[in-house]
Short mmCIF file of C-alpha atoms in Angstrom, two decimals:
data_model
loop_
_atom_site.label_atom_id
_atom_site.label_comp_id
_atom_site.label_asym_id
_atom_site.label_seq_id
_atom_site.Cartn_x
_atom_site.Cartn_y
_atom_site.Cartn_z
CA UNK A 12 118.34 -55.39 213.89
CA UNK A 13 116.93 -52.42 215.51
CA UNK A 14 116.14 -52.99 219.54
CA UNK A 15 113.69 -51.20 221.30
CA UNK A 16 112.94 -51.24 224.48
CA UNK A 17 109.20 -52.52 224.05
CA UNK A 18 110.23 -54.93 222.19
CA UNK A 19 112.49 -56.74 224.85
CA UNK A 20 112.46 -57.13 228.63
CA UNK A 21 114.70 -53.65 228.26
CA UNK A 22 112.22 -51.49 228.62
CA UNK A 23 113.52 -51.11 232.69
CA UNK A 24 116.53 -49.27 231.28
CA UNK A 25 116.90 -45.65 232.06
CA UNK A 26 120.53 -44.09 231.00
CA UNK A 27 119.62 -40.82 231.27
CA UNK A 28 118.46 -40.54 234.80
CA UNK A 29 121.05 -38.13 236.51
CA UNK A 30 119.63 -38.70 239.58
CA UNK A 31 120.64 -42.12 239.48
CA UNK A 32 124.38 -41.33 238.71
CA UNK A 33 124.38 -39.25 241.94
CA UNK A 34 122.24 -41.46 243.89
CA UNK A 35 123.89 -45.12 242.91
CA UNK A 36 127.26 -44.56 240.95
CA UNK A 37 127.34 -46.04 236.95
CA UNK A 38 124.33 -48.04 235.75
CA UNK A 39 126.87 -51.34 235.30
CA UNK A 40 124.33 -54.28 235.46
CA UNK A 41 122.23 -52.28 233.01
CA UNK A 42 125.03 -51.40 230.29
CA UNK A 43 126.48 -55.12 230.57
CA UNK A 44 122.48 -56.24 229.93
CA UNK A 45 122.34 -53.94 226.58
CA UNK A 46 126.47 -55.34 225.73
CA UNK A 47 124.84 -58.32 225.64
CA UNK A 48 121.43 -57.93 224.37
CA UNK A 49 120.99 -54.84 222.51
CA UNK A 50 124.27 -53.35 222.24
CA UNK A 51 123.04 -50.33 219.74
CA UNK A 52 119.65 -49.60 222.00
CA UNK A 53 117.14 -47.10 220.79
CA UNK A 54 116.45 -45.30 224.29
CA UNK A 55 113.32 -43.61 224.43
CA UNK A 56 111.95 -42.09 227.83
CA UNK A 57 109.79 -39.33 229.27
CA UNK A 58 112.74 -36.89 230.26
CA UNK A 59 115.38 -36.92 227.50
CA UNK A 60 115.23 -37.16 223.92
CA UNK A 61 115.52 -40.10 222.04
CA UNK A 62 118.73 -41.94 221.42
CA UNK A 63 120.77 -44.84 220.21
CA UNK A 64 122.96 -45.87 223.25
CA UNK A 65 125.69 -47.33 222.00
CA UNK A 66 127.33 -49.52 225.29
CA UNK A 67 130.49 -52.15 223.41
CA UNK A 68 134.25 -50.50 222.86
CA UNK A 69 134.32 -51.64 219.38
CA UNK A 70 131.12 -50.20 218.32
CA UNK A 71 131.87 -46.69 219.93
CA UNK A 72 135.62 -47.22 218.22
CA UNK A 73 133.59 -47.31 214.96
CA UNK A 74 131.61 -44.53 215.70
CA UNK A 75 134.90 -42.49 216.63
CA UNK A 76 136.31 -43.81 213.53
CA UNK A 77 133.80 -42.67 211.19
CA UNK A 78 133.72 -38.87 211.55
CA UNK A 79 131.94 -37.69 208.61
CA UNK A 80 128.97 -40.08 209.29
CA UNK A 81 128.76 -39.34 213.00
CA UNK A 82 129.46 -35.50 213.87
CA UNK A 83 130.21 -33.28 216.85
CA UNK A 84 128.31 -29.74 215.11
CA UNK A 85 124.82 -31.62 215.97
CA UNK A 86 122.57 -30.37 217.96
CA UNK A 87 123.19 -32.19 221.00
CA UNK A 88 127.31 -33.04 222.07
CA UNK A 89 126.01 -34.45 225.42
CA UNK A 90 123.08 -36.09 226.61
CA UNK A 91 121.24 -34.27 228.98
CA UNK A 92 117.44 -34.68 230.37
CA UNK A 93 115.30 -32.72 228.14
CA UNK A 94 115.29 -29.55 231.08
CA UNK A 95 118.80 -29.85 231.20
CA UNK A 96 119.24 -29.35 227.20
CA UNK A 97 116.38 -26.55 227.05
CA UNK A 98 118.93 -25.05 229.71
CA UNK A 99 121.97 -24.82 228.01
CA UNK A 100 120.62 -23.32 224.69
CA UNK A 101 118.91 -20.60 226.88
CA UNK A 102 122.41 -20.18 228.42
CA UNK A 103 123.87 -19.91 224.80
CA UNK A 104 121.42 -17.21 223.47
CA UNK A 105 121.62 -15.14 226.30
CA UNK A 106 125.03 -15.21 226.83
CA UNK A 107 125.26 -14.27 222.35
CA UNK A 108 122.73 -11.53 223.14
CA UNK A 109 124.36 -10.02 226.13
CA UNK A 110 127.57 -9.72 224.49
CA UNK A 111 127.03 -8.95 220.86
CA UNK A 112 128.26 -12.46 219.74
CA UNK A 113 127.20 -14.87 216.83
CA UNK A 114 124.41 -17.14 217.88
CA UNK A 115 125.91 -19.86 215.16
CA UNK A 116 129.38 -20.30 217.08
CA UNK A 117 129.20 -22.86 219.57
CA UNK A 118 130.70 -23.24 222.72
CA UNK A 119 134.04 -24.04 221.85
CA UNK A 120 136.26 -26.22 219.31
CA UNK A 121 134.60 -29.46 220.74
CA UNK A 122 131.37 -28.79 218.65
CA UNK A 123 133.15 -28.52 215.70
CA UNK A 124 134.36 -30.62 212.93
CA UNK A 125 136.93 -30.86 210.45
CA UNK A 126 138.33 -29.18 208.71
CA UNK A 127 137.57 -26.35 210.88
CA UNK A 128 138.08 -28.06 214.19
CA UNK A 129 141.31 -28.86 213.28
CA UNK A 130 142.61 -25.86 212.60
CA UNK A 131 141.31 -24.52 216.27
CA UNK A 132 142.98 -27.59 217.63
CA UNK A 133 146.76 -27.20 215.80
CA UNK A 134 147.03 -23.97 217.75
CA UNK A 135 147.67 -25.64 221.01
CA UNK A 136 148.17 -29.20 219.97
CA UNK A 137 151.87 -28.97 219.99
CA UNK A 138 151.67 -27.98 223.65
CA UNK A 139 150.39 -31.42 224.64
CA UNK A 140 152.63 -33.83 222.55
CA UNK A 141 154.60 -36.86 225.05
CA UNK A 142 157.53 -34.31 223.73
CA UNK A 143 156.12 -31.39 225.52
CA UNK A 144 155.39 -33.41 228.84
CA UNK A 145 158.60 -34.66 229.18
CA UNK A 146 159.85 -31.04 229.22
CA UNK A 147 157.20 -30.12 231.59
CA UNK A 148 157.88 -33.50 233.50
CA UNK A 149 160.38 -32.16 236.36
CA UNK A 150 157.98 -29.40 236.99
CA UNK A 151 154.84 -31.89 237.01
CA UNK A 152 156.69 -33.57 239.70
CA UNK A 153 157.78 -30.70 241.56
CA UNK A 154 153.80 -29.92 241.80
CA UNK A 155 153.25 -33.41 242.83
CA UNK A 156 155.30 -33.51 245.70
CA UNK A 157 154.42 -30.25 247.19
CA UNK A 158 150.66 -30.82 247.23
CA UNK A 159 151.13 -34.73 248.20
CA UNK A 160 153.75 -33.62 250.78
CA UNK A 161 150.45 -31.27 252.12
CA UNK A 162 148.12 -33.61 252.03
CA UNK A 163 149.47 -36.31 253.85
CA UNK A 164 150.64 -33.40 256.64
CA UNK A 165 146.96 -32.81 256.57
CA UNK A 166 145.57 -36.58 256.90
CA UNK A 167 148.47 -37.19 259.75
CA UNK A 168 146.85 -34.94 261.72
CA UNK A 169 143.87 -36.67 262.55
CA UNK A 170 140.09 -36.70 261.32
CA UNK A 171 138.54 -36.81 258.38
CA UNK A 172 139.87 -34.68 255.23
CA UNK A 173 138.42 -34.20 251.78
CA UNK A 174 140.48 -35.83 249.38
CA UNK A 175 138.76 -33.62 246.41
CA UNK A 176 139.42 -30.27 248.17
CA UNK A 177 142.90 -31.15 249.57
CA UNK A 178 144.67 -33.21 246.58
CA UNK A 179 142.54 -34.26 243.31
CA UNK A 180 142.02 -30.27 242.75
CA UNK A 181 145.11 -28.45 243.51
CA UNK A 182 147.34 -30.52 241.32
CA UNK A 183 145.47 -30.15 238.02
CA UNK A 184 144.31 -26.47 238.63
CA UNK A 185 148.03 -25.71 239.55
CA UNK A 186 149.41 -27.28 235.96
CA UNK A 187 146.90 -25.88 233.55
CA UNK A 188 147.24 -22.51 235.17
CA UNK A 189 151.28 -22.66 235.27
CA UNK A 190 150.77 -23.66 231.06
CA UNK A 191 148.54 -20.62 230.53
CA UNK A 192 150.73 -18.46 232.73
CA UNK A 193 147.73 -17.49 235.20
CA UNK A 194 149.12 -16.01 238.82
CA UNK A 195 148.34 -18.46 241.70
CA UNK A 196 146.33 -15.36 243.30
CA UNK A 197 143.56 -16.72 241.38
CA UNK A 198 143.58 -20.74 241.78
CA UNK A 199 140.89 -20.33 244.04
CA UNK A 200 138.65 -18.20 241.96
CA UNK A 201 138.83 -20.38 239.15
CA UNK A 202 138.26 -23.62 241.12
CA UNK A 203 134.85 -21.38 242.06
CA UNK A 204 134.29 -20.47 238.91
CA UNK A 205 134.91 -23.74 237.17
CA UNK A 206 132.77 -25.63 239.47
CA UNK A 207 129.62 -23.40 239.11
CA UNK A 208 130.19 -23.51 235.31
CA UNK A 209 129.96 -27.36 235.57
CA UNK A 210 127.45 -27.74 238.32
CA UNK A 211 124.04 -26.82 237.73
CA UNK A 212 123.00 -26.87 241.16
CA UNK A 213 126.45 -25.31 242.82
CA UNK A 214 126.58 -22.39 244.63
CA UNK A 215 125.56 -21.91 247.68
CA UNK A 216 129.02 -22.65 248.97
CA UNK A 217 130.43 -19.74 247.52
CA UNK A 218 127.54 -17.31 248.73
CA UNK A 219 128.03 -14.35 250.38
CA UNK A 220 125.34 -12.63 252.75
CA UNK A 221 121.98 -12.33 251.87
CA UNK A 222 123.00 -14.32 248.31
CA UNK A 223 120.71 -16.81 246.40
CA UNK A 224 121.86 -19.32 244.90
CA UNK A 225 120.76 -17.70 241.15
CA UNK A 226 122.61 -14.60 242.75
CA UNK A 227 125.97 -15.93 243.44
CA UNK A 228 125.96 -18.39 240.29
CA UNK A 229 125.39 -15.03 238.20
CA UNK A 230 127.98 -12.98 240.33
CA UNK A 231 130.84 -15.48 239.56
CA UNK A 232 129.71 -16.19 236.33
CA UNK A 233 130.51 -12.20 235.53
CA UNK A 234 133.98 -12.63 237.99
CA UNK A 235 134.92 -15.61 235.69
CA UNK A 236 134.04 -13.41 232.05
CA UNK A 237 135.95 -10.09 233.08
CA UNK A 238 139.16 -12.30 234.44
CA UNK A 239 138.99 -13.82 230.79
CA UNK A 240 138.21 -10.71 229.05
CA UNK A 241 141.18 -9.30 231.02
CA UNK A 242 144.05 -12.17 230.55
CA UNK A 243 142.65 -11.34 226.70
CA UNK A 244 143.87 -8.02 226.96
CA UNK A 245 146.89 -8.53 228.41
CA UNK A 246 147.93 -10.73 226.29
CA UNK A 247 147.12 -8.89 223.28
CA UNK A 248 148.90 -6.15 224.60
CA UNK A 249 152.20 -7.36 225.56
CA UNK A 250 152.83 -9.16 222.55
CA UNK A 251 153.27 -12.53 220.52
CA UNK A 252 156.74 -13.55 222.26
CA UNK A 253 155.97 -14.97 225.37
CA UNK A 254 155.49 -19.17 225.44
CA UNK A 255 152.39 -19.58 227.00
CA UNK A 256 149.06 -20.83 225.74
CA UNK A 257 146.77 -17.64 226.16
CA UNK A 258 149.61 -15.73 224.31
CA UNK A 259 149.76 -18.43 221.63
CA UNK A 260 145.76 -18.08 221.34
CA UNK A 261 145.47 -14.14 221.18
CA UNK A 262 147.84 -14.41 218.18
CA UNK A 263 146.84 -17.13 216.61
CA UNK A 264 144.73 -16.81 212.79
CA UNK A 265 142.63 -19.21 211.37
CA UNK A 266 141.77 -18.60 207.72
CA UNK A 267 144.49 -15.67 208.08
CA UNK A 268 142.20 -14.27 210.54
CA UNK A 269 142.52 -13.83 214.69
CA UNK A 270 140.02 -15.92 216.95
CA UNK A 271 137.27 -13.70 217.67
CA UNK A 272 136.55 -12.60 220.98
CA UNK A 273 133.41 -15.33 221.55
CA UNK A 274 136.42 -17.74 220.10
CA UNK A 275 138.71 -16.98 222.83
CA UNK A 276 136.45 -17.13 225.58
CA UNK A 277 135.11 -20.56 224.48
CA UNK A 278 138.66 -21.92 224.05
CA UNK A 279 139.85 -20.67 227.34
CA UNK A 280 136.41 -22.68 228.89
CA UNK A 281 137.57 -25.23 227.49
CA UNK A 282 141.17 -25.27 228.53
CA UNK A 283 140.69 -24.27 232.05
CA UNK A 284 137.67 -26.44 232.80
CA UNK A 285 138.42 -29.64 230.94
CA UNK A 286 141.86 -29.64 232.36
CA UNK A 287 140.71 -29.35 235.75
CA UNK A 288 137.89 -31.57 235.59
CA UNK A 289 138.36 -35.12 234.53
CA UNK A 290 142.06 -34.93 235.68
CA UNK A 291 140.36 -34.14 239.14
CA UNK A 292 137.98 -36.96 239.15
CA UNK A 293 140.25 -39.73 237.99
CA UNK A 294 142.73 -38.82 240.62
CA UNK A 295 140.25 -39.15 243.44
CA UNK A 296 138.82 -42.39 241.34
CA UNK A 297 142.21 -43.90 242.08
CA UNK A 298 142.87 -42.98 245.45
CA UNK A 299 139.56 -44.84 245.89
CA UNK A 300 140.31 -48.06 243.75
CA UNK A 301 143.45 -48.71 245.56
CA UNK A 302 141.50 -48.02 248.80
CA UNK A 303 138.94 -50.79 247.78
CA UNK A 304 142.16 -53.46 246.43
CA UNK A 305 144.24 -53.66 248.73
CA UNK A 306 146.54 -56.53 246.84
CA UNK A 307 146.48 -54.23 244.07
CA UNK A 308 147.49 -51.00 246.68
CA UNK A 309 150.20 -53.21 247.56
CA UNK A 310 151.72 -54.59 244.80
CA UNK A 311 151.39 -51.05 243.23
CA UNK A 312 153.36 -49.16 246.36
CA UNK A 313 155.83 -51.84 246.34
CA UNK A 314 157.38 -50.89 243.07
CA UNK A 315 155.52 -47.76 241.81
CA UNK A 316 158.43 -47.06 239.41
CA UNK A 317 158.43 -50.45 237.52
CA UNK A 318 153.86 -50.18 236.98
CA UNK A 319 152.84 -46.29 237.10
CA UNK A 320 152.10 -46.36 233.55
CA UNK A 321 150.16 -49.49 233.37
CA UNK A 322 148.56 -48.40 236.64
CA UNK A 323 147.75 -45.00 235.58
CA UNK A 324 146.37 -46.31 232.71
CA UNK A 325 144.50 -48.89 234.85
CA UNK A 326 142.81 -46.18 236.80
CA UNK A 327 141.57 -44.25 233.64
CA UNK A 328 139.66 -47.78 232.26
CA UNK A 329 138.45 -48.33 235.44
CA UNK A 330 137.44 -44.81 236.80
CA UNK A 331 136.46 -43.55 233.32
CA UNK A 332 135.55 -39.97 234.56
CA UNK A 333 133.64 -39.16 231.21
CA UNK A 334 130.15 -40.70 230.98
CA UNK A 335 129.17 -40.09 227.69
CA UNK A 336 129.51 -37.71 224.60
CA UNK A 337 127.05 -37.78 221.82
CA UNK A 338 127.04 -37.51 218.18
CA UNK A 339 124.28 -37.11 215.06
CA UNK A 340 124.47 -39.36 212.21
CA UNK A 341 124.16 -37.45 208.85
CA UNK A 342 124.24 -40.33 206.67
CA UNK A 343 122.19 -43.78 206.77
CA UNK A 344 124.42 -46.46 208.03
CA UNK A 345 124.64 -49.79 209.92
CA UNK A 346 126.21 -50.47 213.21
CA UNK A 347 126.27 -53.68 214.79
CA UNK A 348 123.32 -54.90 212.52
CA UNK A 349 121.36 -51.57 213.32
CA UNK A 350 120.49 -49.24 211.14
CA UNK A 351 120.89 -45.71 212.12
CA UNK A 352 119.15 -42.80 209.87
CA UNK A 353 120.22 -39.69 209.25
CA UNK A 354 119.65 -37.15 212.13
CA UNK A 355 119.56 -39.50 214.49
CA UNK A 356 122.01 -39.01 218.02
CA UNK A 357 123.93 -41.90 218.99
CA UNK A 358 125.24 -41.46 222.71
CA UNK A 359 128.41 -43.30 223.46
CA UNK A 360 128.82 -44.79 227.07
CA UNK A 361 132.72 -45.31 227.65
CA UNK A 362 132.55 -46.95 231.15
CA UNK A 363 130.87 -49.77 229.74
CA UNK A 364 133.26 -49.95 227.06
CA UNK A 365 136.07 -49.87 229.03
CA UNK A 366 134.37 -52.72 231.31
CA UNK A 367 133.35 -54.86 227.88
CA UNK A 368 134.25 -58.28 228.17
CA UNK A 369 135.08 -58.63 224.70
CA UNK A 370 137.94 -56.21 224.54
CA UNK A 371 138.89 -56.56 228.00
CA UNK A 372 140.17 -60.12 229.93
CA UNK A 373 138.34 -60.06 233.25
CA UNK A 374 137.00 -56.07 233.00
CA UNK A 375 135.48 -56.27 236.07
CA UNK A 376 138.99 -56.81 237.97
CA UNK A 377 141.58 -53.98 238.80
CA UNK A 378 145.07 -54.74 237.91
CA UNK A 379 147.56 -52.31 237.88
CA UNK A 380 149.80 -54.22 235.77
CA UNK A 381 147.31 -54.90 233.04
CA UNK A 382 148.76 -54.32 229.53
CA UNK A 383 147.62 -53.65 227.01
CA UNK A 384 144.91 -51.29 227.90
CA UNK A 385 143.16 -49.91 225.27
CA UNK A 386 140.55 -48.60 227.25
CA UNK A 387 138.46 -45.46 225.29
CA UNK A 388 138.21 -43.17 228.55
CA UNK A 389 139.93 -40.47 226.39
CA UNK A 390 138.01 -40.86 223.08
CA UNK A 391 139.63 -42.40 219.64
CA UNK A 392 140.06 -40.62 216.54
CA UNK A 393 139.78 -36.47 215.32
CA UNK A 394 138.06 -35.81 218.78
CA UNK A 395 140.65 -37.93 221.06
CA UNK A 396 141.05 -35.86 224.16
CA UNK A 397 143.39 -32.41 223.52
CA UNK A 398 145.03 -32.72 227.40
CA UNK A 399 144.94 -36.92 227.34
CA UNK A 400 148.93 -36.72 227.68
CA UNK A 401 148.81 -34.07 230.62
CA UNK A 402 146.57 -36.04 232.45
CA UNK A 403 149.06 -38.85 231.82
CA UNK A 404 151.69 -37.21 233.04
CA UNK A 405 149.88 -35.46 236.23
CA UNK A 406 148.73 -38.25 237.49
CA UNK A 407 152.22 -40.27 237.34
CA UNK A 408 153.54 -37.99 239.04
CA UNK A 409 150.51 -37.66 241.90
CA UNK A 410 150.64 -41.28 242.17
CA UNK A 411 154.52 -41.81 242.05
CA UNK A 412 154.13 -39.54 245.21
CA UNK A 413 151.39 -40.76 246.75
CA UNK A 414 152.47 -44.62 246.56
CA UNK A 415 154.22 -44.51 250.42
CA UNK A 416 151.03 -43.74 251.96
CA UNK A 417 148.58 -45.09 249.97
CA UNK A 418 148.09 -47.94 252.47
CA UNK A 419 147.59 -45.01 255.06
CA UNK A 420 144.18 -43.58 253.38
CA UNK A 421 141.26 -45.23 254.07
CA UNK A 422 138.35 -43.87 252.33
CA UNK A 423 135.67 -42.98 255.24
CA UNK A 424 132.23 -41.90 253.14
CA UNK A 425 130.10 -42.04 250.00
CA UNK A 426 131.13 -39.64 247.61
CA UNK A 427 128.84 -36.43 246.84
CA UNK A 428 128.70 -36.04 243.53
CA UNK A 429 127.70 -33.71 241.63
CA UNK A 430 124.15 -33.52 239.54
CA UNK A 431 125.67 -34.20 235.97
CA UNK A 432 125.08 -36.85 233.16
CA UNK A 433 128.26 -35.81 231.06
CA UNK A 434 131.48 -36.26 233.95
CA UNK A 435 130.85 -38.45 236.96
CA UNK A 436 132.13 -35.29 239.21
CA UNK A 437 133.04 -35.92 242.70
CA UNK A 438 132.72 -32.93 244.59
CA UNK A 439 134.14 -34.26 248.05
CA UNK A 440 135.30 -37.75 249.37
CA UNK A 441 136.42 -37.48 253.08
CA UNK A 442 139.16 -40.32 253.89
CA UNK A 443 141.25 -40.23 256.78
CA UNK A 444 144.50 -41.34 258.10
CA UNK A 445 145.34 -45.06 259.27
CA UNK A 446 148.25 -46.76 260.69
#
């Protein structure tokens, strides 16, 4: 039965105001009103365009199970407010235009779907098998240590420090750059880059004198092309032998043909960003749960070795960094007694699927020993998250380190977050040492 929201005492709902994420954190009372009520809701306001929002884990796990009714190559991937949408295809064509590119590629391998985005995805799948992290595992936890050893130095200290700045970004942008082989002379750049990329508002920190904020978002964006279009070339030119993923990517064919050059640049986006990203946000998401359950903190730093999967896993479900991906129907068909048409987007809300009280006993409870977990925060099915295992592993090993003096952080401030419907960002949580 199709709900709308005129039909029902609904019509409050608003799941695409970003201003609202930033303002108040995740819409929870709203998406356990629409589990219950109107669990495929057709959302229909002023600023976006219209949706189904699809809020229970077993309905989005059908969704994610049925890939050729429901498809990435749509034309929208993620809601956005209408401006915001307008935005990124303007983005798109002038970026095509400026460098000679085809307007019909997308982004990157995420907008694609089988067959073809499985071939773009077998070139670096291999890379992020439980098999490969185990071999990367002592170096994960080499990482770990250093920049948890830091950090703490840091808090000791005294006053506040940013927990974003000083831990839940240097451990993710340290591992994806040591797997694409990327000197540490640029970590910092790329944290710049990445975060003006996925900010549409960011800037001004990076600004030099006399910059706007349109001039400094354009300067980095053309810093951030040329060091791509450079690792490119030096890639291409020293060869297929070296084991690293930009050397794997230069070479690789699809078809019997090489990526093209709008190809590469997309998958290296992708790659660098999404690796930094949502690892970055669910590590500061934990360090924030355990500051807010204490029992949990506890029990957790009393035997990290014996729980860190389960609680790893425990702070994915409950910080589920990704908001939302969408997909278009091409096909009639029914989902949870709704009927969606062909052409239609449905827009898939994975923090309330991962709090859903029908796949989940007690959802709205942290435990770090809960098992099993099968929370959705990376995804099910063709589309399940490329780096899900390196996140896995990174954060084990952050939070293996971090479990002596988690009782020592106290979390001392809202979080600022950043002005984005797709990845509930955190740009900067202060906390602060306590004895």
């Amino acid at each position: 039965m199709t709900v709308a929201a005129a039909d029902t005492d609904l019509a409050h709902i608003d799941l695409a105001d970003i201003e609202r994420y930033k303002r108040d954190g995740y819409p929870w009372e709203q998406w356990k009103q629409l589990r219950e009520h109107a669990p495929v809701f057709w959302h229909e306001t002023a600023t976006s365009p219209p949706f189904w929002a699809v809020t229970r884990h077993a309905d989005i796990h059908t969704v994610h199970s049925h890939p050729e009714v429901f498809i990435n190559g749509g034309p929208i991937l993620r809601m956005d407010s209408t401006d915001g949408l307008d935005a990124l295809a303007r983005f798109h064509r002038r970026d095509t235009e400026r460098n000679g590119w085809d307007p019909g590629e997308p982004f990157d391998m995420v907008y694609k779907d089988r067959p073809e985005h499985l071939d773009f995805r077998t070139i670096t799948m291999r890379r992020f098998t439980p098999r490969a992290m185990r071999r990367f595992e002592a170096r994960l936890d080499e990482l770990a240590r250093h920049h948890v050893a830091e950090f703490v130095e840091r808090l000791r200290s005294g006053g506040e420090v940013d927990l974003v700045d000083e831990l839940s970004t240097p451990v993710p942008l340290a591992t994806i750059c040591e797997l694409l082989a990327i000197d540490p002379a640029f970590w910092s750049d790329l944290n710049a880059w990445t975060n003006v990329l996925f900010e549409p508002d960011a800037g001004a920190e990076f600004a030099r004198a006399g910059e706007s904020v349109t001039d400094v978002r354009r300067r980095l964006g053309r810093e951030y092309f040329d060091f791509r279009e450079q690792l490119i070339a030096e890639r291409r030119a020293a060869g297929p032998d070296a084991d690293d993923m930009v050397t794997a990517l230069v070479h690789a064919t699809v078809d019997g043909a090489p990526l093209s050059q709008q190809q590469l640049h997309g998958y290296l986006n992708l790659l660098i960003g999404a690796g930094n990203e949502t690892t970055r946000n669910s590590i500061t998401g934990g360090v924030a749960a355990f500051a807010a359950h204490p029992n949990e903190r506890d029990r957790f730093a009393a035997a990290p070795d014996t729980m860190l999967e389960t609680a790893v896993e425990e702070i994915l479900r409950w910080t589920s960094p990704v908001i939302q991906f969408a997909r278009t129907a091409v096909t009639e068909f029914e989902l949870a007694d709704t009927v969606i048409r062909a052409g239609d987007t449905v827009v898939l809300f994975y923090p309330s699927a991962n709090r859903d009280e029908a796949a989940f006993v007690d959802p709205d409870r942290f435990d770090v020993t809960r098992d099993p977990n099968f929370h959705l925060a990376f995804g099910h099915g063709h589309h399940f998250c490329l780096g899900a295992n390196l996140a896995r592993w990174e954060m084990r090993s952050v939070f293996r380190e971090l479990a002596p003096w988690l009782g020592n952080i106290e979390v001392v401030g809202r979080p600022d977050v950043a002005h984005h419907l797709h990845v509930y960002n955190v740009k900067h949580l202060p906390v602060r040492w306590v004895n």
